[in-house]
PDB file of C-alpha atoms in Angstrom:
ATOM      1  CA  MET A   1      41.651   1.550 -13.335  1.00  0.00           C
ATOM      2  CA  THR A   2      42.185  -1.896 -15.272  1.00  0.00           C
ATOM      3  CA  ALA A   3      40.868  -3.627 -17.812  1.00  0.00           C
ATOM      4  CA  SER A   4      39.901  -6.492 -15.104  1.00  0.00           C
ATOM      5  CA  ASP A   5      38.373  -4.296 -12.436  1.00  0.00           C
ATOM      6  CA  VAL A   6      36.606  -3.089 -15.981  1.00  0.00           C
ATOM      7  CA  ALA A   7      35.856  -6.322 -16.467  1.00  0.00           C
ATOM      8  CA  SER A   8      34.032  -7.442 -13.349  1.00  0.00           C
ATOM      9  CA  ALA A   9      32.600  -4.288 -12.793  1.00  0.00           C
ATOM     10  CA  PRO A  10      29.248  -6.461 -14.446  1.00  0.00           C
ATOM     11  CA  ASP A  11      30.254  -8.929 -11.979  1.00  0.00           C
ATOM     12  CA  ARG A  12      30.200  -6.426  -8.910  1.00  0.00           C
ATOM     13  CA  ARG A  13      26.840  -5.073 -10.309  1.00  0.00           C
ATOM     14  CA  ALA A  14      24.925  -9.412 -10.437  1.00  0.00           C
ATOM     15  CA  ALA A  15      26.044 -10.097  -7.701  1.00  0.00           C
ATOM     16  CA  SER A  16      25.347  -6.983  -5.162  1.00  0.00           C
ATOM     17  CA  ARG A  17      21.464  -7.398  -7.327  1.00  0.00           C
ATOM     18  CA  ALA A  18      21.529 -10.820  -6.097  1.00  0.00           C
ATOM     19  CA  ARG A  19      22.029 -10.678  -3.100  1.00  0.00           C
ATOM     20  CA  GLN A  20      19.870  -7.572  -2.867  1.00  0.00           C
ATOM     21  CA  THR A  21      16.351 -10.472  -4.379  1.00  0.00           C
ATOM     22  CA  PHE A  22      17.421 -12.426  -1.723  1.00  0.00           C
ATOM     23  CA  MET A  23      17.214 -10.727   1.101  1.00  0.00           C
ATOM     24  CA  ILE A  24      13.961  -8.746  -0.463  1.00  0.00           C
ATOM     25  CA  ALA A  25      12.601 -12.046  -1.102  1.00  0.00           C
ATOM     26  CA  ALA A  26      13.219 -13.258   2.025  1.00  0.00           C
ATOM     27  CA  ILE A  27      12.150 -10.002   3.934  1.00  0.00           C
ATOM     28  CA  ALA A  28       8.638  -9.875   2.200  1.00  0.00           C
ATOM     29  CA  LYS A  29       7.800 -13.990   3.543  1.00  0.00           C
ATOM     30  CA  MET A  30       8.341 -13.093   7.079  1.00  0.00           C
ATOM     31  CA  LEU A  31       5.999 -10.761   6.978  1.00  0.00           C
ATOM     32  CA  ALA A  32       3.110 -12.778   5.612  1.00  0.00           C
ATOM     33  CA  GLY A  33      -0.294 -11.479   7.381  1.00  0.00           C
ATOM     34  CA  ILE A  34       1.201  -8.721   9.125  1.00  0.00           C
ATOM     35  CA  GLY A  35      -1.385  -5.312   9.273  1.00  0.00           C
ATOM     36  CA  HIS A  36       1.648  -2.373   9.720  1.00  0.00           C
ATOM     37  CA  VAL A  37       4.304  -2.727   8.786  1.00  0.00           C
ATOM     38  CA  ALA A  38       6.823   1.183   9.812  1.00  0.00           C
ATOM     39  CA  VAL A  39      10.130   1.113   7.299  1.00  0.00           C
ATOM     40  CA  GLY A  40      13.013   4.148   9.043  1.00  0.00           C
ATOM     41  CA  SER A  41      14.764   5.423   6.439  1.00  0.00           C
ATOM     42  CA  THR A  42      17.505   4.755   4.284  1.00  0.00           C
ATOM     43  CA  SER A  43      16.455   1.365   4.321  1.00  0.00           C
ATOM     44  CA  PRO A  44      15.497   0.797   0.699  1.00  0.00           C
ATOM     45  CA  ILE A  45      15.520  -3.352   0.886  1.00  0.00           C
ATOM     46  CA  PRO A  46      13.930  -2.938   3.924  1.00  0.00           C
ATOM     47  CA  ALA A  47      11.366  -1.298   2.030  1.00  0.00           C
ATOM     48  CA  ALA A  48      10.943  -3.172  -1.377  1.00  0.00           C
ATOM     49  CA  ALA A  49      10.348  -5.902   0.847  1.00  0.00           C
ATOM     50  CA  ALA A  50       7.382  -4.228   2.351  1.00  0.00           C
ATOM     51  CA  LEU A  51       6.160  -3.522  -1.027  1.00  0.00           C
ATOM     52  CA  LEU A  52       6.487  -6.868  -2.119  1.00  0.00           C
ATOM     53  CA  ALA A  53       5.077  -7.930   0.450  1.00  0.00           C
ATOM     54  CA  ARG A  54       1.379  -5.520   0.034  1.00  0.00           C
ATOM     55  CA  ARG A  55       0.991  -6.590  -3.096  1.00  0.00           C
ATOM     56  CA  ARG A  56       0.933 -10.153  -1.989  1.00  0.00           C
ATOM     57  CA  ASP A  57      -2.345  -8.324   0.495  1.00  0.00           C
ATOM     58  CA  PRO A  58      -3.091  -5.742  -0.472  1.00  0.00           C
ATOM     59  CA  ALA A  59      -5.082  -5.309   2.896  1.00  0.00           C
ATOM     60  CA  MET A  60      -1.336  -4.202   4.620  1.00  0.00           C
ATOM     61  CA  ARG A  61      -0.763  -0.830   5.671  1.00  0.00           C
ATOM     62  CA  VAL A  62       3.152  -0.254   4.585  1.00  0.00           C
ATOM     63  CA  SER A  63       4.600   3.093   6.071  1.00  0.00           C
ATOM     64  CA  LEU A  64       8.311   4.528   4.243  1.00  0.00           C
ATOM     65  CA  LEU A  65       9.418   7.457   6.981  1.00  0.00           C
ATOM     66  CA  GLY A  66      10.116  10.041   4.653  1.00  0.00           C
ATOM     67  CA  SER A  67       8.385   8.952   1.123  1.00  0.00           C
ATOM     68  CA  ALA A  68       6.139  11.791   0.595  1.00  0.00           C
ATOM     69  CA  ARG A  69       4.388   8.894  -1.493  1.00  0.00           C
ATOM     70  CA  HIS A  70       4.639   5.842   0.880  1.00  0.00           C
ATOM     71  CA  ASN A  71       4.228   7.366   4.244  1.00  0.00           C
ATOM     72  CA  VAL A  72       1.084   8.647   5.805  1.00  0.00           C
ATOM     73  CA  PHE A  73       3.284   9.557   9.641  1.00  0.00           C
ATOM     74  CA  THR A  74       2.458  13.772   9.606  1.00  0.00           C
ATOM     75  CA  ASP A  75       4.496  14.563  12.740  1.00  0.00           C
ATOM     76  CA  GLY A  76       8.133  12.186  11.304  1.00  0.00           C
ATOM     77  CA  ASN A  77       9.786  10.466  13.588  1.00  0.00           C
ATOM     78  CA  ARG A  78       7.430  11.604  16.510  1.00  0.00           C
ATOM     79  CA  GLU A  79       4.297   9.949  14.733  1.00  0.00           C
ATOM     80  CA  LEU A  80       6.544   6.676  14.705  1.00  0.00           C
ATOM     81  CA  PHE A  81       7.341   6.550  17.992  1.00  0.00           C
ATOM     82  CA  ASP A  82       4.356   7.259  19.118  1.00  0.00           C
ATOM     83  CA  CYS A  83       2.516   4.597  17.223  1.00  0.00           C
ATOM     84  CA  ALA A  84       4.952   2.508  18.115  1.00  0.00           C
ATOM     85  CA  ALA A  85       4.683   3.522  22.158  1.00  0.00           C
ATOM     86  CA  GLN A  86       0.394   1.999  21.421  1.00  0.00           C
ATOM     87  CA  GLY A  87       1.074  -0.366  20.393  1.00  0.00           C
ATOM     88  CA  ARG A  88       0.297   0.283  16.256  1.00  0.00           C
ATOM     89  CA  ILE A  89       3.102  -1.052  14.462  1.00  0.00           C
ATOM     90  CA  ASP A  90       3.803  -5.303  14.043  1.00  0.00           C
ATOM     91  CA  ALA A  91       7.078  -5.071  12.079  1.00  0.00           C
ATOM     92  CA  PHE A  92      10.371  -2.447  11.752  1.00  0.00           C
ATOM     93  CA  PHE A  93      14.071  -2.881  11.053  1.00  0.00           C
ATOM     94  CA  LEU A  94      16.912  -2.334  12.101  1.00  0.00           C
ATOM     95  CA  SER A  95      20.598  -2.543  11.858  1.00  0.00           C
ATOM     96  CA  GLY A  96      24.867  -0.935  12.983  1.00  0.00           C
ATOM     97  CA  GLY A  97      27.453  -1.056  11.785  1.00  0.00           C
ATOM     98  CA  GLN A  98      27.833  -3.768  13.667  1.00  0.00           C
ATOM     99  CA  ILE A  99      25.403  -7.169  14.765  1.00  0.00           C
ATOM    100  CA  ASP A 100      26.263  -9.799  17.302  1.00  0.00           C
ATOM    101  CA  ALA A 101      25.151 -12.788  18.596  1.00  0.00           C
ATOM    102  CA  ARG A 102      22.472 -11.493  20.887  1.00  0.00           C
ATOM    103  CA  GLY A 103      20.812 -10.062  18.461  1.00  0.00           C
ATOM    104  CA  ARG A 104      22.122  -6.404  20.133  1.00  0.00           C
ATOM    105  CA  ILE A 105      23.430  -3.260  17.361  1.00  0.00           C
ATOM    106  CA  ASN A 106      25.711  -1.568  17.362  1.00  0.00           C
ATOM    107  CA  LEU A 107      25.029   2.737  15.960  1.00  0.00           C
ATOM    108  CA  VAL A 108      28.240   4.659  18.125  1.00  0.00           C
ATOM    109  CA  GLY A 109      31.357   2.805  17.047  1.00  0.00           C
ATOM    110  CA  THR A 110      33.757   0.512  17.142  1.00  0.00           C
ATOM    111  CA  GLY A 111      36.568   0.350  19.766  1.00  0.00           C
ATOM    112  CA  PRO A 112      35.908   1.860  23.504  1.00  0.00           C
ATOM    113  CA  TYR A 113      33.563   4.659  23.887  1.00  0.00           C
ATOM    114  CA  PRO A 114      33.982   7.786  23.802  1.00  0.00           C
ATOM    115  CA  ARG A 115      37.899   6.764  22.372  1.00  0.00           C
ATOM    116  CA  THR A 116      36.180   4.995  19.531  1.00  0.00           C
ATOM    117  CA  GLU A 117      38.047   3.808  16.477  1.00  0.00           C
ATOM    118  CA  ALA A 118      35.334   4.527  13.270  1.00  0.00           C
ATOM    119  CA  ARG A 119      32.071   6.677  14.398  1.00  0.00           C
ATOM    120  CA  PHE A 120      29.040   4.902  13.154  1.00  0.00           C
ATOM    121  CA  PRO A 121      26.007   7.391  12.264  1.00  0.00           C
ATOM    122  CA  GLY A 122      24.212   7.391  16.058  1.00  0.00           C
ATOM    123  CA  SER A 123      21.243   5.137  17.981  1.00  0.00           C
ATOM    124  CA  PHE A 124      18.553   7.829  16.731  1.00  0.00           C
ATOM    125  CA  GLY A 125      14.992   5.829  18.256  1.00  0.00           C
ATOM    126  CA  SER A 126      16.424   2.088  18.309  1.00  0.00           C
ATOM    127  CA  ALA A 127      17.006   1.637  21.761  1.00  0.00           C
ATOM    128  CA  PHE A 128      13.543   3.422  22.071  1.00  0.00           C
ATOM    129  CA  LEU A 129      11.615   1.248  19.739  1.00  0.00           C
ATOM    130  CA  TYR A 130      13.203  -2.094  19.830  1.00  0.00           C
ATOM    131  CA  PRO A 131      11.391  -3.748  23.063  1.00  0.00           C
ATOM    132  CA  LEU A 132       8.206  -2.162  21.675  1.00  0.00           C
ATOM    133  CA  VAL A 133       7.719  -3.309  18.357  1.00  0.00           C
ATOM    134  CA  PRO A 134       6.613  -7.092  18.037  1.00  0.00           C
ATOM    135  CA  ARG A 135       8.541  -8.580  15.477  1.00  0.00           C
ATOM    136  CA  VAL A 136      11.724  -6.365  14.309  1.00  0.00           C
ATOM    137  CA  ILE A 137      14.197  -7.677  11.807  1.00  0.00           C
ATOM    138  CA  LEU A 138      17.304  -7.254  11.753  1.00  0.00           C
ATOM    139  CA  PHE A 139      19.339  -5.682   8.505  1.00  0.00           C
ATOM    140  CA  ARG A 140      22.900  -5.483   6.583  1.00  0.00           C
ATOM    141  CA  GLU A 141      24.000  -6.613   2.683  1.00  0.00           C
ATOM    142  CA  ALA A 142      27.224  -7.583   3.866  1.00  0.00           C
ATOM    143  CA  HIS A 143      28.236  -9.784   6.251  1.00  0.00           C
ATOM    144  CA  SER A 144      31.570  -9.943   8.025  1.00  0.00           C
ATOM    145  CA  PRO A 145      33.509 -11.054  10.971  1.00  0.00           C
ATOM    146  CA  ARG A 146      34.454  -7.516  11.631  1.00  0.00           C
ATOM    147  CA  ILE A 147      30.575  -6.798  11.162  1.00  0.00           C
ATOM    148  CA  LEU A 148      28.554  -9.999  12.617  1.00  0.00           C
ATOM    149  CA  VAL A 149      30.277 -10.138  16.032  1.00  0.00           C
ATOM    150  CA  GLU A 150      30.046 -12.505  19.077  1.00  0.00           C
ATOM    151  CA  ALA A 151      29.753  -8.861  20.957  1.00  0.00           C
ATOM    152  CA  VAL A 152      28.905  -5.030  19.838  1.00  0.00           C
ATOM    153  CA  ASP A 153      32.056  -2.748  20.864  1.00  0.00           C
ATOM    154  CA  PHE A 154      28.233  -0.581  21.760  1.00  0.00           C
ATOM    155  CA  VAL A 155      24.757  -1.134  22.632  1.00  0.00           C
ATOM    156  CA  SER A 156      23.085   1.182  21.267  1.00  0.00           C
ATOM    157  CA  ALA A 157      20.128  -1.149  21.882  1.00  0.00           C
ATOM    158  CA  ALA A 158      19.120  -4.625  22.643  1.00  0.00           C
ATOM    159  CA  PRO A 159      16.273  -6.657  22.040  1.00  0.00           C
ATOM    160  CA  GLY A 160      12.847  -7.328  24.376  1.00  0.00           C
ATOM    161  CA  SER A 161      12.371  -8.750  27.058  1.00  0.00           C
ATOM    162  CA  ALA A 162       8.851 -11.123  27.979  1.00  0.00           C
ATOM    163  CA  GLU A 163       9.433 -11.363  31.766  1.00  0.00           C
ATOM    164  CA  ARG A 164      10.337  -6.995  31.245  1.00  0.00           C
ATOM    165  CA  GLY A 165       6.807  -7.305  30.142  1.00  0.00           C
ATOM    166  CA  ASP A 166       7.844  -5.821  26.577  1.00  0.00           C
ATOM    167  CA  ARG A 167       5.793  -6.350  22.915  1.00  0.00           C
ATOM    168  CA  ASN A 168       8.867  -9.171  21.768  1.00  0.00           C
ATOM    169  CA  ASP A 169      11.214 -11.457  23.431  1.00  0.00           C
ATOM    170  CA  GLY A 170      14.037 -11.260  20.086  1.00  0.00           C
ATOM    171  CA  PRO A 171      14.478 -10.177  17.218  1.00  0.00           C
ATOM    172  CA  HIS A 172      12.254 -11.938  14.903  1.00  0.00           C
ATOM    173  CA  ALA A 173      14.986 -12.802  12.412  1.00  0.00           C
ATOM    174  CA  LEU A 174      18.424 -11.293  11.523  1.00  0.00           C
ATOM    175  CA  VAL A 175      18.793 -11.209   7.425  1.00  0.00           C
ATOM    176  CA  THR A 176      22.081 -10.581   5.426  1.00  0.00           C
ATOM    177  CA  GLY A 177      23.257 -11.234   1.439  1.00  0.00           C
ATOM    178  CA  ARG A 178      24.281 -14.855   2.418  1.00  0.00           C
ATOM    179  CA  ALA A 179      22.730 -16.251   5.228  1.00  0.00           C
ATOM    180  CA  VAL A 180      18.727 -15.676   7.399  1.00  0.00           C
ATOM    181  CA  PHE A 181      18.885 -16.272  10.925  1.00  0.00           C
ATOM    182  CA  ARG A 182      16.365 -17.425  13.058  1.00  0.00           C
ATOM    183  CA  TRP A 183      16.030 -15.930  17.088  1.00  0.00           C
ATOM    184  CA  SER A 184      16.740 -19.025  19.981  1.00  0.00           C
ATOM    185  CA  GLY A 185      14.827 -18.545  22.570  1.00  0.00           C
ATOM    186  CA  GLU A 186      16.471 -21.153  24.161  1.00  0.00           C
ATOM    187  CA  PHE A 187      19.378 -20.070  23.881  1.00  0.00           C
ATOM    188  CA  GLY A 188      18.904 -16.550  23.605  1.00  0.00           C
ATOM    189  CA  ARG A 189      21.183 -16.500  20.492  1.00  0.00           C
ATOM    190  CA  PHE A 190      20.892 -16.967  15.804  1.00  0.00           C
ATOM    191  CA  ALA A 191      20.786 -19.856  14.460  1.00  0.00           C
ATOM    192  CA  LEU A 192      21.177 -20.545  10.954  1.00  0.00           C
ATOM    193  CA  ALA A 193      18.295 -20.619   9.741  1.00  0.00           C
ATOM    194  CA  GLY A 194      18.988 -20.339   5.604  1.00  0.00           C
ATOM    195  CA  LEU A 195      21.509 -19.624   2.681  1.00  0.00           C
ATOM    196  CA  ALA A 196      21.708 -17.263   0.213  1.00  0.00           C
ATOM    197  CA  PRO A 197      22.704 -19.194  -3.318  1.00  0.00           C
ATOM    198  CA  GLY A 198      25.944 -20.795  -3.953  1.00  0.00           C
ATOM    199  CA  GLU A 199      26.518 -20.452  -0.049  1.00  0.00           C
ATOM    200  CA  THR A 200      26.658 -23.235   2.342  1.00  0.00           C
ATOM    201  CA  ARG A 201      26.825 -23.734   5.276  1.00  0.00           C
ATOM    202  CA  ASP A 202      31.176 -23.404   5.832  1.00  0.00           C
ATOM    203  CA  THR A 203      30.776 -20.528   4.355  1.00  0.00           C
ATOM    204  CA  VAL A 204      28.902 -18.602   6.226  1.00  0.00           C
ATOM    205  CA  ALA A 205      30.167 -20.007   8.932  1.00  0.00           C
ATOM    206  CA  ALA A 206      34.162 -19.034   7.707  1.00  0.00           C
ATOM    207  CA  ALA A 207      31.775 -15.220   7.164  1.00  0.00           C
ATOM    208  CA  THR A 208      30.647 -15.116  11.053  1.00  0.00           C
ATOM    209  CA  GLY A 209      32.451 -14.125  14.311  1.00  0.00           C
ATOM    210  CA  PHE A 210      30.164 -16.013  16.131  1.00  0.00           C
ATOM    211  CA  ALA A 211      29.430 -19.773  16.129  1.00  0.00           C
ATOM    212  CA  PHE A 212      25.521 -20.164  16.307  1.00  0.00           C
ATOM    213  CA  SER A 213      23.920 -23.654  15.526  1.00  0.00           C
ATOM    214  CA  CYS A 214      21.880 -24.743  12.653  1.00  0.00           C
ATOM    215  CA  LEU A 215      17.497 -24.894  13.171  1.00  0.00           C
ATOM    216  CA  GLU A 216      17.631 -27.831  10.650  1.00  0.00           C
ATOM    217  CA  PRO A 217      16.698 -28.014   7.747  1.00  0.00           C
ATOM    218  CA  VAL A 218      18.787 -25.061   6.799  1.00  0.00           C
ATOM    219  CA  GLU A 219      16.139 -23.852   3.997  1.00  0.00           C
ATOM    220  CA  VAL A 220      19.313 -23.524   0.827  1.00  0.00           C
ATOM    221  CA  ALA A 221      17.149 -20.712  -0.999  1.00  0.00           C
ATOM    222  CA  THR A 222      16.279 -20.738  -5.192  1.00  0.00           C
ATOM    223  CA  ILE A 223      14.892 -16.943  -6.407  1.00  0.00           C
ATOM    224  CA  ASP A 224      12.209 -17.868  -9.160  1.00  0.00           C
ATOM    225  CA  PRO A 225      13.458 -15.185 -12.138  1.00  0.00           C
ATOM    226  CA  GLY A 226      10.131 -13.695 -11.701  1.00  0.00           C
ATOM    227  CA  LEU A 227      10.184 -13.132  -9.214  1.00  0.00           C
ATOM    228  CA  ASP A 228      13.638 -10.152  -9.777  1.00  0.00           C
ATOM    229  CA  THR A 229      11.249  -8.773 -12.333  1.00  0.00           C
ATOM    230  CA  ASP A 230       8.390  -8.362  -9.962  1.00  0.00           C
ATOM    231  CA  ILE A 231      11.021  -6.550  -7.637  1.00  0.00           C
ATOM    232  CA  ASP A 232      12.151  -4.459 -10.478  1.00  0.00           C
ATOM    233  CA  GLU A 233       8.983  -3.216 -10.710  1.00  0.00           C
ATOM    234  CA  ILE A 234       8.149  -2.021  -8.250  1.00  0.00           C
ATOM    235  CA  VAL A 235      11.938  -0.614  -7.059  1.00  0.00           C
ATOM    236  CA  GLU A 236      11.423   1.559 -10.592  1.00  0.00           C
ATOM    237  CA  GLY A 237       8.275   2.081  -9.486  1.00  0.00           C
ATOM    238  CA  ASP A 238       7.504   3.142  -6.159  1.00  0.00           C
ATOM    239  CA  LEU A 239      11.174   3.724  -4.882  1.00  0.00           C
ATOM    240  CA  THR A 240      12.885   6.457  -7.443  1.00  0.00           C
ATOM    241  CA  ASP A 241      11.716   8.820  -5.555  1.00  0.00           C
ATOM    242  CA  ASP A 242      12.828   7.829  -1.960  1.00  0.00           C
ATOM    243  CA  TYR A 243      16.308   6.300  -3.348  1.00  0.00           C
ATOM    244  CA  PRO A 244      17.724   7.123  -6.998  1.00  0.00           C
ATOM    245  CA  ALA A 245      20.987   5.981  -6.006  1.00  0.00           C
ATOM    246  CA  PHE A 246      19.524   2.240  -5.452  1.00  0.00           C
ATOM    247  CA  VAL A 247      17.373   2.443  -7.866  1.00  0.00           C
ATOM    248  CA  ARG A 248      19.673   3.333 -11.181  1.00  0.00           C
ATOM    249  CA  ALA A 249      22.295   0.767  -9.115  1.00  0.00           C
ATOM    250  CA  ARG A 250      20.467  -2.335  -9.210  1.00  0.00           C
ATOM    251  CA  LEU A 251      18.546  -2.122 -12.705  1.00  0.00           C
ATOM    252  CA  SER A 252      22.189  -1.258 -14.592  1.00  0.00           C
ATOM    253  CA  ARG A 253      23.544  -3.614 -16.209  1.00  0.00           C
TER     254      ARG A 253
END
């Protein structure tokens, strides 16, 4: 490790922390008025956002799958799927190794199937949950043309369709460490709606593998220092047992 690597480590941590704060704040705002938010495993950013939203609205129910403290499910994934099928989950989160302009996610791998070049963890119940939950928010902290593509190599899950009688007619939004995209039902693809601090339309366009329109006015986020304190209190007080590595990384200085 070189001296420059050591010197840049705090900068990298600060940049990651800023991206997380932007995403948590954006997602929490989208959850206003929601009755029951469910968060899958390995999703610390949506988990923090859901708990922040509940701090603002104590009547909100938050279920973090696999959590001993924030999970009322007694039968794991099967109960989650049952609740979704019965219409008892109002918001859920999905991510992917690839996410495309039309809201589809790839959790299988890149390259032609079945001879994929890189393997992802697998689709699991994403295809089942996507059309059943009214508000599906896609998320990914990393934002690059390799991740955000025009068309995924493999469709693990696709948005719902009102014509089919699904509970959503497309994802609610896509939130990354650089930007917020909202769903344009008119065009059936994402449109830029918000920018993280320090980003511009040009920097986001250069980092995105699909063309997009803009929902004017595109909001440029500003982060209140007090928000960082609120998020840190939630992360340390509520997520240490569930996401210890995430908590250590976020709280390190």
